[in-house]
Amino acid sequence: MENGHTGKHRVAVIGSGNWGSVASRLLASNTAKLPSFHDEVRMWVFEETLPTGEKLSESINQAHENCKYLPGIKLGTNVIADPDLESAVKDADMLVFVTPHQFVEGICKKLVGKLRPGVEAISLIKGMEVKMEGPCMISKLITDTLGINCCVLMGANIANEIAVEKFSEATIGYREDKEAANRWAKLFTTPYFLVSVVEDIEGVELCGTLKNVVAIAAGFVDGLDMGNNTKAAIMRIGLREMRAFSKLLFPSVRDNTFFESCGVADLITTCLGGRNRRVAEAFARNGGKRSFDELEAEMLHGQKLQGVSTAREVYEVLTYHGWQELFPLLSTVHEICIGQLPPTSIVEYRLAEGQS
Ligand SMILES: NC(=O)c1ccc[n+]([C@@H]2O[C@H](COP(=O)([O-])OP(=O)(O)OC[C@H]3O[C@@H](n4cnc5c(N)ncnc54)[C@H](O)[C@@H]3O)[C@@H](O)[C@H]2O)c1
Ligand SMILES: O=P(O)(O)OC[C@H](O)CO
């Protein structure tokens, strides 16, 4: 697979939030060096007007910096912000999806019929959609809507740390097409960002998705000043429920995936330093009296939490199958988020019989 015009691959990034900007920076540093890639990385920007009156995309192209979602970090002169979705993707043969998960379906619908033939995709999005027919992972939504192959990249990747090139690891999950997965790994790997490749797309994507719900639980524990032992217990129980839920939905999911960066490592970093944890801590400190929407707007300045909506989506699946008692932690997080239970309930549920 190669781009017809030049023989070089062209990369476009769909999304320009905190991780979208960091991923664009990282990719642009590699496309500038690797001969098989065109230098330029097109980054689609969901346009907004800054308090100065300037458009965000214009500001990025002038300053080579995303002053709203990644202030203080130069993206590279070969990252070109484009507010027009169709124009941003039209020449690309490698598409990186990195928006909050609730916007992907609408974006994909706009892209139908607009992509080059043979395009490959990768999703960095942690989340899922729940449809009438059941849960749908974001990579599958992309594949089904656009008819293109889509890998996933997940891991212990707090974007602000990768922006300043602190060492971290990530996991690419793929289905069947190992060559495509290796091409993505080559494009993402740097000395400070090591990428491994595993043939377990659902396992990798569910790890990245479900850990956001456990991070909300960890935030409740912090907000209630329950200490490190309790937080470690929540992380252990959460990891066990993540694995059980993933395997019930997709029996092919592998145990080993939970030991990759996308599994236990992402769970740890998110429960220690992520945005879901931070906002959930504030929610618990306020006794659940201020809503997540209000706290998200106040604390994250346009960045989006994924854990609260994912907790609701997981709960829908649990309710549909009658599995709530098998997943007391995942269920309780949602019930606390919607005000049905107080934050203290996070340690009050009983483990399902036979679980340890
Ligand atoms: N930030 C991190 O540290 C990090 C790390 C790994 C993975 N992720 C995942 O990456 C994905 C993207 O997160 P992020 O951190 O780049 O974004 P973000 O939360 O920082 O920013 C929100 C983004 O959504 C955009 N937006 C707002 N309304 C929109 C709409 N109606 N349509 C389309 N876009 C809209 C905003 O312009 C902004 O770019 C999420 O799934 C997240 O879980 C984030
Ligand atoms: O800040 P969070 O909670 O959205 O987590 C960010 C990343 O997913 C950590 O890998």
Coordinates of C-alpha atoms and ligand atoms in Angstrom, one line a residue:
M1 CA 0.0 0.0 0.0
E2 CA 1.4 3.4 -1.0
N3 CA 0.1 6.8 -2.0
G4 CA -0.2 7.0 -5.8
H5 CA 1.0 10.5 -6.3
T6 CA 4.5 10.4 -4.7
G7 CA 5.0 6.8 -3.5
K8 CA 5.1 8.2 0.0
H9 CA 2.4 7.7 2.7
R10 CA 0.4 10.8 3.7
V11 CA -0.8 11.0 7.2
A12 CA -3.9 12.9 8.5
V13 CA -5.0 13.2 12.1
I14 CA -8.7 13.6 12.8
G15 CA -8.8 15.5 16.1
S16 CA -6.8 18.2 17.8
G17 CA -7.5 18.0 21.5
N18 CA -4.9 17.3 24.1
W19 CA -3.9 13.8 22.8
G20 CA -4.7 14.7 19.2
S21 CA -2.2 17.5 19.4
V22 CA 0.5 15.4 21.1
A23 CA 0.0 12.6 18.6
S24 CA 0.3 15.0 15.7
R25 CA 3.5 16.3 17.1
L26 CA 4.9 12.9 17.6
L27 CA 3.9 11.7 14.1
A28 CA 5.2 14.8 12.5
S29 CA 8.6 14.3 14.1
N30 CA 8.7 10.9 12.5
T31 CA 7.3 11.8 9.1
A32 CA 10.0 14.4 8.8
K33 CA 12.6 11.7 9.3
L34 CA 11.2 8.6 7.6
P35 CA 11.7 8.5 3.8
S36 CA 8.5 6.5 3.2
F37 CA 6.3 9.2 4.6
H38 CA 5.4 12.6 3.3
D39 CA 6.6 15.3 5.8
E40 CA 3.3 17.1 6.3
V41 CA 0.8 15.9 8.8
R42 CA -2.7 17.4 8.3
M43 CA -4.6 17.8 11.6
W44 CA -8.3 18.3 11.4
V45 CA -9.4 21.0 13.9
F46 CA -13.0 21.2 15.3
E47 CA -13.0 25.0 14.7
E48 CA -13.6 27.4 17.5
T49 CA -13.0 31.1 18.1
L50 CA -10.5 31.9 20.8
P51 CA -11.1 34.7 23.4
T52 CA -8.8 36.9 21.2
G53 CA -11.3 36.6 18.3
E54 CA -8.8 34.4 16.3
K55 CA -9.8 31.1 14.9
L56 CA -8.1 28.1 16.6
S57 CA -6.8 26.6 13.3
E58 CA -5.3 30.0 12.2
S59 CA -3.6 30.4 15.6
I60 CA -2.1 26.8 15.3
N61 CA -0.7 27.5 11.9
Q62 CA 0.8 30.8 12.9
A63 CA 2.3 29.8 16.2
H64 CA 2.8 26.0 15.5
E65 CA 1.2 25.5 18.9
N66 CA -2.3 24.6 20.1
C67 CA -2.8 27.3 22.7
K68 CA -6.1 25.9 23.9
Y69 CA -5.5 22.1 24.2
L70 CA -1.7 21.9 24.5
P71 CA -0.3 25.3 25.4
G72 CA 3.5 25.9 25.6
I73 CA 4.4 23.0 23.2
K74 CA 5.6 23.4 19.6
L75 CA 3.9 20.9 17.3
G76 CA 6.4 21.2 14.4
T77 CA 6.1 23.4 11.3
N78 CA 5.0 20.3 9.3
V79 CA 1.7 20.0 11.4
I80 CA -0.9 21.8 9.3
A81 CA -4.2 22.6 11.0
D82 CA -7.2 22.3 8.7
P83 CA -10.8 23.1 9.9
D84 CA -12.3 21.5 6.8
L85 CA -12.7 17.8 7.4
E86 CA -13.0 16.8 3.8
S87 CA -9.9 18.8 2.8
A88 CA -7.9 17.5 5.8
V89 CA -8.3 13.8 4.7
K90 CA -8.5 14.0 0.9
D91 CA -4.9 13.2 0.1
A92 CA -4.2 10.9 3.1
D93 CA -3.7 7.2 2.9
M94 CA -3.1 6.8 6.7
L95 CA -5.8 8.2 9.0
V96 CA -5.4 8.6 12.7
F97 CA -8.7 9.0 14.6
V98 CA -8.3 10.8 18.0
T99 CA -11.4 12.6 19.1
P100 CA -13.6 12.1 22.2
H101 CA -15.6 9.0 21.4
Q102 CA -19.0 10.6 21.4
F103 CA -18.2 12.6 18.2
V104 CA -16.8 9.7 16.0
E105 CA -20.0 8.5 14.5
G106 CA -20.9 11.9 13.2
I107 CA -17.4 12.4 11.8
C108 CA -17.4 9.1 10.1
K109 CA -20.8 9.8 8.4
K110 CA -19.3 13.0 7.0
L111 CA -16.4 11.0 5.6
V112 CA -18.4 8.4 3.7
G113 CA -17.3 8.6 0.0
K114 CA -14.6 11.2 0.7
L115 CA -11.6 8.9 1.3
R116 CA -8.9 7.7 -1.1
P117 CA -9.2 4.0 -2.0
G118 CA -7.0 1.7 0.1
V119 CA -6.9 4.1 3.1
E120 CA -5.7 2.5 6.4
A121 CA -6.9 3.8 9.8
I122 CA -5.9 3.6 13.5
S123 CA -8.0 4.7 16.4
L124 CA -6.4 6.3 19.5
I125 CA -9.9 6.8 21.0
K126 CA -10.8 5.2 24.3
G127 CA -14.5 4.5 24.3
M128 CA -17.4 2.6 22.7
E129 CA -20.9 3.1 21.4
V130 CA -23.9 1.0 22.5
K131 CA -26.4 0.3 19.8
M132 CA -29.7 -1.7 19.8
E133 CA -27.7 -4.7 18.6
G134 CA -25.2 -4.4 21.4
P135 CA -21.8 -2.7 22.1
C136 CA -19.8 -1.5 19.2
M137 CA -16.1 -0.7 19.6
I138 CA -14.9 2.5 17.9
S139 CA -12.6 0.8 15.6
K140 CA -15.5 -1.4 14.3
L141 CA -17.7 1.7 13.9
I142 CA -14.9 3.2 11.7
T143 CA -14.5 0.0 9.7
D144 CA -18.2 -0.6 9.3
T145 CA -19.1 3.0 8.4
L146 CA -16.1 3.6 6.0
G147 CA -15.3 0.1 4.9
I148 CA -11.6 0.5 5.9
N149 CA -9.2 -1.5 8.0
C150 CA -8.7 0.1 11.5
C151 CA -6.1 -0.8 14.1
V152 CA -6.1 0.7 17.6
L153 CA -3.3 2.2 19.7
M154 CA -3.9 2.4 23.5
G155 CA -1.5 2.6 26.4
A156 CA -0.3 4.4 29.5
N157 CA -0.2 7.7 27.7
I158 CA -1.0 10.8 29.6
A159 CA -0.6 13.2 26.7
N160 CA 1.1 16.1 28.6
E161 CA 3.9 13.7 29.6
I162 CA 4.5 12.5 26.0
A163 CA 4.4 16.1 24.8
V164 CA 7.7 16.7 26.8
E165 CA 9.1 13.3 25.6
K166 CA 9.0 11.4 28.9
F167 CA 9.5 7.7 28.2
S168 CA 6.3 5.7 27.8
E169 CA 5.0 2.6 26.0
A170 CA 1.9 1.8 23.9
T171 CA 0.1 -1.2 22.4
I172 CA -1.2 -1.5 18.9
G173 CA -4.0 -4.0 18.5
Y174 CA -4.9 -5.4 15.1
R175 CA -7.1 -8.0 13.5
E176 CA -5.4 -10.2 10.9
D177 CA -3.4 -7.5 9.0
K178 CA -0.1 -7.6 10.8
E179 CA 1.6 -5.7 8.0
A180 CA -0.6 -2.7 8.5
A181 CA -0.1 -2.9 12.3
N182 CA 3.7 -2.9 11.8
R183 CA 3.5 0.1 9.5
W184 CA 1.6 2.0 12.2
A185 CA 4.2 0.9 14.8
K186 CA 7.0 2.2 12.6
L187 CA 5.2 5.6 12.3
F188 CA 4.5 6.0 16.0
T189 CA 7.7 4.6 17.5
T190 CA 10.3 7.0 18.9
P191 CA 13.1 6.5 21.4
Y192 CA 10.7 7.9 24.1
F193 CA 7.6 6.1 22.8
L194 CA 7.9 2.3 22.4
V195 CA 5.1 0.5 20.7
S196 CA 4.3 -3.2 20.8
V197 CA 1.9 -5.0 18.4
V198 CA -0.6 -7.7 19.5
E199 CA -3.3 -9.6 17.5
D200 CA -6.1 -8.8 19.9
I201 CA -7.9 -5.7 18.8
E202 CA -10.9 -6.1 21.1
G203 CA -8.8 -6.8 24.1
V204 CA -6.6 -3.7 23.5
E205 CA -9.5 -1.4 22.8
L206 CA -11.6 -2.6 25.8
C207 CA -8.6 -2.1 28.1
G208 CA -8.3 1.5 27.0
T209 CA -12.1 2.0 27.2
L210 CA -12.9 0.3 30.6
K211 CA -9.9 1.7 32.6
N212 CA -11.6 5.2 32.3
V213 CA -14.5 3.8 34.5
V214 CA -12.1 2.4 37.1
A215 CA -10.3 5.8 37.1
I216 CA -13.6 7.4 38.1
A217 CA -13.8 5.0 41.0
A218 CA -10.1 5.8 42.0
G219 CA -11.1 9.5 42.0
F220 CA -14.0 8.9 44.4
V221 CA -11.5 7.1 46.7
D222 CA -9.2 10.1 46.6
G223 CA -12.0 12.5 47.1
L224 CA -13.0 10.6 50.2
D225 CA -9.4 10.4 51.5
M226 CA -9.5 6.7 51.7
G227 CA -5.8 6.2 51.2
N228 CA -3.5 4.0 49.1
N229 CA -4.7 0.5 50.2
T230 CA -8.2 1.3 49.2
K231 CA -7.2 2.7 45.9
A232 CA -5.0 -0.3 45.1
A233 CA -8.0 -2.6 46.0
I234 CA -10.2 -0.6 43.6
M235 CA -7.6 -0.9 40.9
R236 CA -7.3 -4.7 41.4
I237 CA -11.0 -5.3 41.5
G238 CA -11.4 -3.0 38.5
L239 CA -8.8 -4.8 36.5
R240 CA -10.5 -8.1 37.3
E241 CA -13.9 -6.8 36.2
M242 CA -12.3 -5.3 33.0
R243 CA -10.9 -8.7 32.1
A244 CA -14.2 -10.6 32.9
F245 CA -16.3 -8.0 31.0
S246 CA -14.0 -8.1 27.9
K247 CA -14.0 -11.9 27.8
L248 CA -17.8 -12.1 28.1
L249 CA -18.2 -9.8 25.2
F250 CA -15.4 -11.2 23.1
P251 CA -14.2 -14.7 24.2
S252 CA -11.1 -14.3 21.9
V253 CA -9.7 -11.6 24.3
R254 CA -6.3 -12.7 25.6
D255 CA -5.2 -12.6 29.3
N256 CA -1.7 -11.4 28.2
T257 CA -3.2 -8.3 26.7
F258 CA -3.9 -7.1 30.3
F259 CA -0.2 -7.1 31.0
E260 CA 0.7 -4.9 28.0
S261 CA 0.9 -1.1 28.3
C262 CA -2.8 -0.9 27.3
G263 CA -3.8 -3.0 30.3
V264 CA -2.4 -2.7 33.8
A265 CA 0.0 0.2 32.9
D266 CA -2.8 2.4 31.5
L267 CA -5.0 1.5 34.5
I268 CA -2.3 2.6 36.9
T269 CA -1.4 5.9 35.2
T270 CA -5.0 6.9 34.7
C271 CA -5.9 6.1 38.3
L272 CA -2.8 8.2 39.5
G273 CA -2.7 11.1 37.1
G274 CA -5.6 11.2 34.6
R275 CA -8.4 13.7 34.1
N276 CA -11.2 11.2 34.9
R277 CA -9.6 10.6 38.3
R278 CA -9.1 14.3 39.0
V279 CA -12.7 15.3 38.2
A280 CA -14.1 12.3 40.1
E281 CA -12.1 13.4 43.1
A282 CA -13.7 16.9 42.9
F283 CA -17.2 15.2 42.5
A284 CA -16.7 13.2 45.7
R285 CA -15.2 16.1 47.7
N286 CA -18.4 18.0 46.8
G287 CA -20.5 15.0 48.1
G288 CA -21.9 14.5 44.6
K289 CA -23.7 17.8 44.8
R290 CA -22.1 19.3 41.6
S291 CA -22.6 17.4 38.4
F292 CA -19.8 15.9 36.3
D293 CA -20.8 18.2 33.4
E294 CA -20.4 21.3 35.6
L295 CA -17.1 20.1 37.0
E296 CA -15.8 19.0 33.5
A297 CA -16.5 22.4 32.1
E298 CA -14.9 24.2 35.0
M299 CA -11.8 22.1 35.4
L300 CA -11.0 20.9 31.9
H301 CA -11.6 24.0 29.8
G302 CA -13.0 22.2 26.7
Q303 CA -11.2 18.9 27.2
K304 CA -13.6 15.9 27.6
L305 CA -14.0 13.1 30.1
Q306 CA -14.7 9.7 28.7
G307 CA -15.2 7.7 31.9
V308 CA -18.7 9.0 32.9
S309 CA -20.3 8.3 29.5
T310 CA -18.4 5.0 29.3
A311 CA -19.8 4.0 32.7
R312 CA -23.3 4.6 31.4
E313 CA -22.6 2.6 28.2
V314 CA -21.2 -0.3 30.2
Y315 CA -24.2 -0.2 32.5
E316 CA -26.5 -0.4 29.5
V317 CA -24.7 -3.6 28.4
L318 CA -24.8 -5.0 32.0
T319 CA -28.5 -4.3 32.4
Y320 CA -29.3 -5.8 29.0
H321 CA -27.6 -9.0 29.9
G322 CA -28.6 -9.0 33.6
W323 CA -24.9 -9.0 34.6
Q324 CA -24.9 -6.1 37.2
E325 CA -24.2 -8.4 40.1
L326 CA -21.2 -9.9 38.3
F327 CA -19.7 -6.4 37.9
P328 CA -20.3 -4.5 41.2
L329 CA -17.5 -2.0 40.7
L330 CA -18.5 -1.0 37.1
S331 CA -22.2 -0.9 38.1
T332 CA -21.6 1.2 41.2
V333 CA -19.5 3.8 39.4
H334 CA -22.5 4.6 37.1
E335 CA -25.0 4.6 39.9
I336 CA -22.8 7.1 41.8
C337 CA -22.3 9.3 38.7
I338 CA -26.0 9.7 38.2
G339 CA -26.7 10.4 41.9
Q340 CA -28.5 7.2 42.7
L341 CA -25.8 6.3 45.2
P342 CA -23.5 8.5 47.3
P343 CA -19.7 8.4 46.5
T344 CA -19.1 6.4 49.7
S345 CA -20.8 3.4 48.0
I346 CA -17.7 2.8 46.0
V347 CA -16.4 0.5 48.8
E348 CA -19.8 -0.7 50.1
Y349 CA -20.8 -3.2 47.4
R350 CA -20.5 -6.9 48.0
L351 CA -18.4 -9.0 45.6
A352 CA -20.4 -11.4 43.6
E353 CA -20.4 -15.0 45.0
G354 CA -17.4 -16.9 43.8
Q355 CA -15.4 -13.9 42.9
S356 CA -12.2 -12.9 44.7
Ligands
LIG1 N1 -5.5 13.5 26.7 C1 -4.9 12.3 27.0 O1 -4.0 12.3 27.9 C2 -5.3 11.1 26.3 C3 -4.3 10.0 26.2 C4 -4.7 8.9 25.6 C5 -5.9 8.7 25.0 N2 -6.8 9.8 25.0 C6 -8.1 9.6 24.3 O2 -8.0 10.4 23.1 C7 -9.3 10.8 22.7 C8 -9.3 12.3 22.4 O3 -9.0 13.0 23.5 P1 -8.1 14.3 23.5 O4 -7.4 14.4 24.8 O5 -7.3 14.5 22.3 O6 -9.3 15.5 23.5 P2 -9.6 16.6 24.6 O7 -10.5 16.0 25.6 O8 -8.4 17.2 25.0 O9 -10.4 17.7 23.7 C9 -11.7 17.6 23.3 C10 -11.7 17.7 21.8 O10 -13.1 17.6 21.3 C11 -13.3 18.5 20.3 N3 -14.7 18.8 20.1 C12 -15.5 19.4 20.9 N4 -16.8 19.4 20.4 C13 -16.7 18.6 19.3 C14 -17.6 18.2 18.3 N5 -18.9 18.5 18.4 N6 -17.2 17.4 17.3 C15 -15.9 17.1 17.2 N7 -15.0 17.5 18.0 C16 -15.4 18.2 19.1 C17 -12.5 19.8 20.8 O11 -12.3 20.7 19.7 C18 -11.2 19.1 21.3 O12 -10.4 18.9 20.2 C19 -10.2 10.4 23.9 O13 -10.9 9.1 23.5 C20 -9.3 10.1 25.0 O14 -9.8 9.2 25.9 C21 -6.5 10.9 25.7
LIG2 O1 -6.8 11.9 31.4 P1 -7.6 10.7 31.2 O2 -8.3 10.2 32.4 O3 -8.6 10.9 30.1 O4 -6.6 9.5 30.7 C1 -5.7 9.8 29.8 C2 -5.1 8.6 29.1 O5 -6.1 7.7 28.6 C3 -4.1 7.9 30.0 O6 -3.5 6.8 29.2

